[in-house]
Coordinates of C-alpha atoms in Angstrom, one line a residue:
M9 CA 38.7 27.8 99.9
G10 CA 37.7 31.3 101.2
Q11 CA 40.8 31.8 103.2
I12 CA 43.0 30.6 100.4
T13 CA 41.3 33.0 98.0
D14 CA 42.0 35.8 100.5
L15 CA 45.6 34.9 100.5
L16 CA 45.9 35.1 96.8
S17 CA 44.1 38.4 96.6
V18 CA 46.5 40.5 98.8
E19 CA 48.1 43.4 97.0
R20 CA 51.7 43.0 95.9
T21 CA 52.4 46.3 97.7
D22 CA 51.4 44.9 101.0
P23 CA 54.4 45.1 103.4
E24 CA 53.4 41.7 104.8
T25 CA 53.6 40.0 101.4
V26 CA 55.3 36.7 101.2
E27 CA 56.7 35.3 98.0
L28 CA 56.8 31.6 97.4
T29 CA 58.0 29.4 94.6
Y30 CA 56.9 25.9 93.9
S31 CA 60.3 24.7 94.9
D32 CA 59.9 26.1 98.4
I33 CA 57.5 23.2 99.0
K34 CA 60.6 20.9 99.0
C35 CA 61.4 21.9 102.6
L36 CA 58.1 20.2 103.6
D37 CA 59.5 16.9 102.5
P38 CA 60.1 14.4 105.3
E39 CA 63.2 15.0 107.5
V40 CA 63.9 18.4 105.9
F41 CA 64.3 21.7 107.8
L42 CA 61.6 24.3 107.2
K43 CA 62.7 27.5 105.4
S44 CA 61.6 31.1 106.1
P45 CA 59.3 31.6 103.1
V46 CA 57.2 28.7 104.1
I47 CA 57.2 29.6 107.8
N48 CA 56.3 33.2 106.9
F49 CA 53.5 32.0 104.7
Y50 CA 51.9 29.9 107.4
I51 CA 52.3 32.8 109.9
Q52 CA 50.3 35.0 107.6
Y53 CA 47.8 32.2 107.2
L54 CA 47.4 31.9 111.0
R55 CA 47.1 35.6 111.5
K56 CA 43.9 35.7 109.5
S57 CA 42.3 33.3 112.0
R58 CA 42.6 35.8 114.9
P59 CA 41.7 39.6 115.1
C60 CA 44.8 41.7 114.2
D61 CA 44.2 44.2 117.0
D62 CA 45.1 41.8 119.8
L63 CA 47.9 39.9 118.1
Y64 CA 51.0 40.6 116.1
I65 CA 53.4 38.1 114.7
F66 CA 56.8 39.3 113.5
N67 CA 58.2 37.5 110.5
T68 CA 61.3 35.3 110.7
Y69 CA 63.8 38.0 109.7
F70 CA 63.0 40.5 112.5
Y71 CA 64.7 38.9 115.5
S72 CA 68.1 38.7 113.7
K73 CA 67.8 42.3 112.6
L74 CA 67.0 43.3 116.2
E75 CA 70.0 41.4 117.6
E76 CA 72.2 43.2 115.0
A77 CA 70.9 46.6 115.9
L78 CA 71.2 46.1 119.7
S79 CA 74.8 44.8 119.3
R80 CA 76.2 47.9 117.7
T81 CA 77.8 49.8 120.5
G82 CA 77.3 53.5 120.3
E83 CA 74.9 53.1 117.3
C84 CA 72.0 51.3 119.0
G85 CA 69.7 54.3 119.0
S86 CA 70.1 55.1 115.3
Q87 CA 70.0 51.5 114.3
F88 CA 66.9 50.9 116.4
S89 CA 65.1 53.8 114.9
K90 CA 65.5 52.2 111.4
L91 CA 64.0 49.0 112.8
R92 CA 60.8 50.8 113.9
R93 CA 59.4 50.4 110.4
W94 CA 58.9 46.7 111.2
W95 CA 56.1 47.5 113.7
R96 CA 55.1 51.0 112.5
S97 CA 51.4 50.1 112.3
V98 CA 51.4 48.5 115.8
D99 CA 51.8 49.9 119.3
I100 CA 53.6 47.0 120.9
F101 CA 52.7 48.0 124.4
K102 CA 49.0 48.1 123.5
T103 CA 49.0 44.8 121.6
P104 CA 48.1 42.0 124.0
Y105 CA 50.2 39.3 122.3
L106 CA 53.5 39.7 120.4
L107 CA 55.1 36.6 118.8
L108 CA 58.6 36.5 117.6
P109 CA 60.1 33.5 115.7
I110 CA 63.8 33.0 116.6
H111 CA 66.3 31.3 114.2
G112 CA 69.9 30.4 115.1
Q113 CA 72.2 27.5 115.1
V114 CA 70.0 25.7 112.5
H115 CA 67.1 25.8 115.0
W116 CA 63.8 27.5 115.5
S117 CA 62.2 28.6 118.8
L118 CA 59.5 31.1 119.8
V119 CA 59.0 34.1 122.0
I120 CA 55.6 35.2 123.2
I121 CA 55.3 38.6 124.9
F122 CA 52.1 39.1 126.9
M123 CA 51.1 42.7 127.5
P124 CA 48.6 42.8 130.4
A125 CA 45.6 45.1 130.6
K126 CA 46.1 48.4 132.4
E127 CA 44.1 47.4 135.5
I128 CA 46.5 44.4 136.1
K129 CA 49.4 45.4 138.4
S130 CA 51.9 43.5 136.3
G131 CA 54.3 44.4 133.6
P132 CA 55.0 42.6 130.3
R133 CA 55.7 38.8 130.5
V134 CA 58.2 37.2 128.1
F135 CA 57.8 33.5 127.5
H136 CA 60.4 31.4 125.6
L137 CA 59.2 28.1 124.0
D138 CA 61.9 25.8 122.6
S139 CA 61.3 22.3 121.3
L140 CA 64.9 21.1 121.9
G141 CA 66.2 23.6 124.4
L142 CA 69.0 24.6 122.1
H143 CA 68.6 28.4 122.3
S144 CA 69.9 30.2 125.4
S145 CA 66.8 31.6 127.1
D146 CA 69.0 34.1 129.0
K147 CA 70.4 35.4 125.8
V148 CA 66.9 35.6 124.2
F149 CA 65.5 37.4 127.3
G150 CA 68.3 39.9 127.2
V151 CA 67.5 40.8 123.6
I152 CA 63.8 41.1 124.2
E153 CA 64.2 43.1 127.3
S154 CA 66.5 45.5 125.5
Y155 CA 64.0 45.8 122.7
L156 CA 61.1 46.7 125.1
I157 CA 63.3 49.2 127.0
E158 CA 64.5 50.9 123.8
E159 CA 60.9 51.4 122.6
W160 CA 59.8 52.5 126.1
R161 CA 62.5 55.2 126.1
H162 CA 61.3 56.3 122.6
L163 CA 57.7 56.6 123.7
Q164 CA 58.6 58.5 126.9
K165 CA 59.7 61.4 124.7
D166 CA 56.0 61.9 123.7
S167 CA 54.2 63.6 126.5
S168 CA 50.9 62.9 124.9
Y169 CA 51.4 59.2 124.7
D170 CA 48.5 57.3 126.4
I171 CA 50.3 55.0 128.9
P172 CA 49.1 51.4 128.6
F173 CA 50.1 50.2 132.1
S174 CA 49.6 51.5 135.6
D175 CA 51.9 54.5 136.3
T176 CA 54.0 52.5 138.7
I177 CA 54.6 49.8 136.2
W178 CA 55.4 52.2 133.4
R179 CA 57.8 54.4 135.4
H180 CA 59.9 51.4 136.4
L181 CA 59.3 49.2 133.3
S182 CA 62.8 47.6 133.3
R183 CA 62.2 46.1 136.7
N184 CA 58.7 44.9 135.8
I185 CA 59.5 42.7 132.8
H186 CA 59.0 39.1 133.8
K187 CA 60.8 36.4 131.9
E188 CA 60.0 32.7 131.9
K189 CA 61.3 29.6 130.0
I190 CA 58.2 27.6 129.3
E191 CA 57.9 23.8 129.5
V192 CA 56.5 22.6 126.2
P193 CA 56.2 19.4 124.2
Q194 CA 59.5 18.4 122.7
Q195 CA 60.2 17.2 119.2
Q196 CA 61.2 13.6 118.8
N197 CA 63.7 14.1 115.9
D198 CA 66.3 16.6 114.7
F199 CA 64.4 18.2 111.9
D200 CA 60.9 19.3 113.1
C201 CA 61.9 22.5 115.1
G202 CA 60.3 24.8 112.5
V203 CA 57.2 22.6 112.5
F204 CA 57.0 22.7 116.3
M205 CA 57.5 26.5 116.4
L206 CA 54.6 26.9 114.0
Y207 CA 52.5 24.5 116.0
Y208 CA 53.2 26.5 119.2
I209 CA 51.8 29.6 117.3
D210 CA 48.8 27.7 116.0
K211 CA 47.8 26.3 119.4
F212 CA 48.4 29.6 121.1
I213 CA 46.2 31.5 118.7
Q214 CA 43.4 28.9 119.3
E215 CA 43.7 29.0 123.1
A216 CA 44.9 32.5 124.1
P217 CA 42.1 34.2 126.1
D218 CA 40.4 37.5 125.1
D219 CA 39.9 38.9 128.6
L220 CA 43.6 39.3 129.5
T221 CA 42.9 38.8 133.2
G222 CA 45.5 36.1 133.9
V223 CA 49.3 36.3 134.0
R224 CA 49.6 33.2 131.9
P225 CA 47.8 33.4 128.6
C226 CA 47.7 29.7 127.8
K227 CA 47.9 26.2 129.4
F228 CA 51.5 25.4 128.5
G229 CA 53.3 22.3 129.7
R230 CA 54.9 19.1 128.4
K231 CA 51.4 17.6 127.9
W232 CA 50.1 20.6 126.0
F233 CA 49.8 18.4 122.9
S234 CA 51.4 15.2 121.6
P235 CA 54.6 15.5 119.5
V236 CA 53.0 13.3 116.8
E237 CA 50.2 15.9 116.6
A238 CA 52.7 18.7 116.0
S239 CA 54.8 16.7 113.5
G240 CA 51.6 16.2 111.4
L241 CA 51.5 19.9 110.7
R242 CA 54.2 19.4 108.1
K243 CA 51.9 17.4 105.9
R244 CA 48.9 19.7 106.4
I245 CA 51.0 22.8 105.3
R246 CA 52.2 20.9 102.2
V247 CA 48.7 20.0 101.2
L248 CA 47.6 23.6 101.8
L249 CA 50.4 25.1 99.6
I250 CA 49.9 22.6 96.8
D251 CA 46.2 23.5 96.8
I252 CA 47.1 27.2 96.6
F253 CA 49.5 26.8 93.8
Q254 CA 47.1 24.7 91.8
N255 CA 44.4 27.3 92.3
A256 CA 46.5 30.3 91.6
P257 CA 45.2 32.6 88.8
P258 CA 47.3 32.7 85.6
S259 CA 48.5 36.2 86.5
D260 CA 50.3 34.9 89.6
R261 CA 52.0 32.0 87.8
N262 CA 55.5 31.9 86.3
L263 CA 56.5 35.3 87.6
V264 CA 60.0 34.1 88.7
S265 CA 62.3 31.7 87.0
H266 CA 65.0 29.7 88.8
A267 CA 66.6 28.2 85.7
D268 CA 70.1 29.0 87.1
D269 CA 69.5 26.8 90.2
D270 CA 71.5 23.6 89.7
S271 CA 69.9 22.0 92.7
E272 CA 66.6 21.5 90.8
D273 CA 65.9 19.0 88.1
E274 CA 64.3 19.9 84.8
E275 CA 60.8 18.8 85.9
D276 CA 60.9 21.1 89.0
K277 CA 62.2 24.0 87.0
G278 CA 59.2 23.7 84.6
K279 CA 56.7 23.8 87.5
D280 CA 58.5 26.6 89.4
T281 CA 55.9 29.4 90.0
I282 CA 55.4 32.2 92.5
V283 CA 52.3 33.1 94.6
I284 CA 51.9 36.4 96.4
V285 CA 50.1 36.0 99.7

């Protein structure tokens, strides 16, 4: 219960706040696609299990904003500067692991960016994990590479910036970004992509090393875990959320009403609450 209590005690002004209503739990029903509020909740839950100084997980909305900013010809610089607030508390080149959920075509996949230690003669490594292979890895790699280069250009303007890589790697960063589509366990149905994406994050957080001496931060592969094991995460998240709602203090209940939502029956409307985590 300690971790649940911590989730409920986060200030509402926290930029990482996630708002959930009781009806959001519906997406955890069998054969239903997971929605962003539930995914972002579980991302925050997982972040508390690993020190924040070596890991940063963007929420589900960031990647689409990044794509939009990079696609605006002639406006990329100004649009990108507005995006910087999303990671204002994090130096992405000094954070060993960056994780980005990707959503598109009614599907979820995951990018993991591995920033090696300065003594390693290697640049950033970008891994794409997809439980159905529906997202174009080449397209994803193009967006991520552009993101890293734009931030690199920005930091180069600061002569006092403490360069995180060897000088050779840093001077020629664009040619030292390595990209790899990772073989991972595949979902056995059409609706568990969000569950698998979260399970990739969960397993990675458990297994990623602290010493950063290798070029692969985890033992990926088709046999990394069993698909049944991943699909079981849906039920565990549901149990966790129901527990949180049932234990929410009165001050965090009934803050939002969805009475105008015709998709809910009267019983669900009566139970609809919100928790700030």
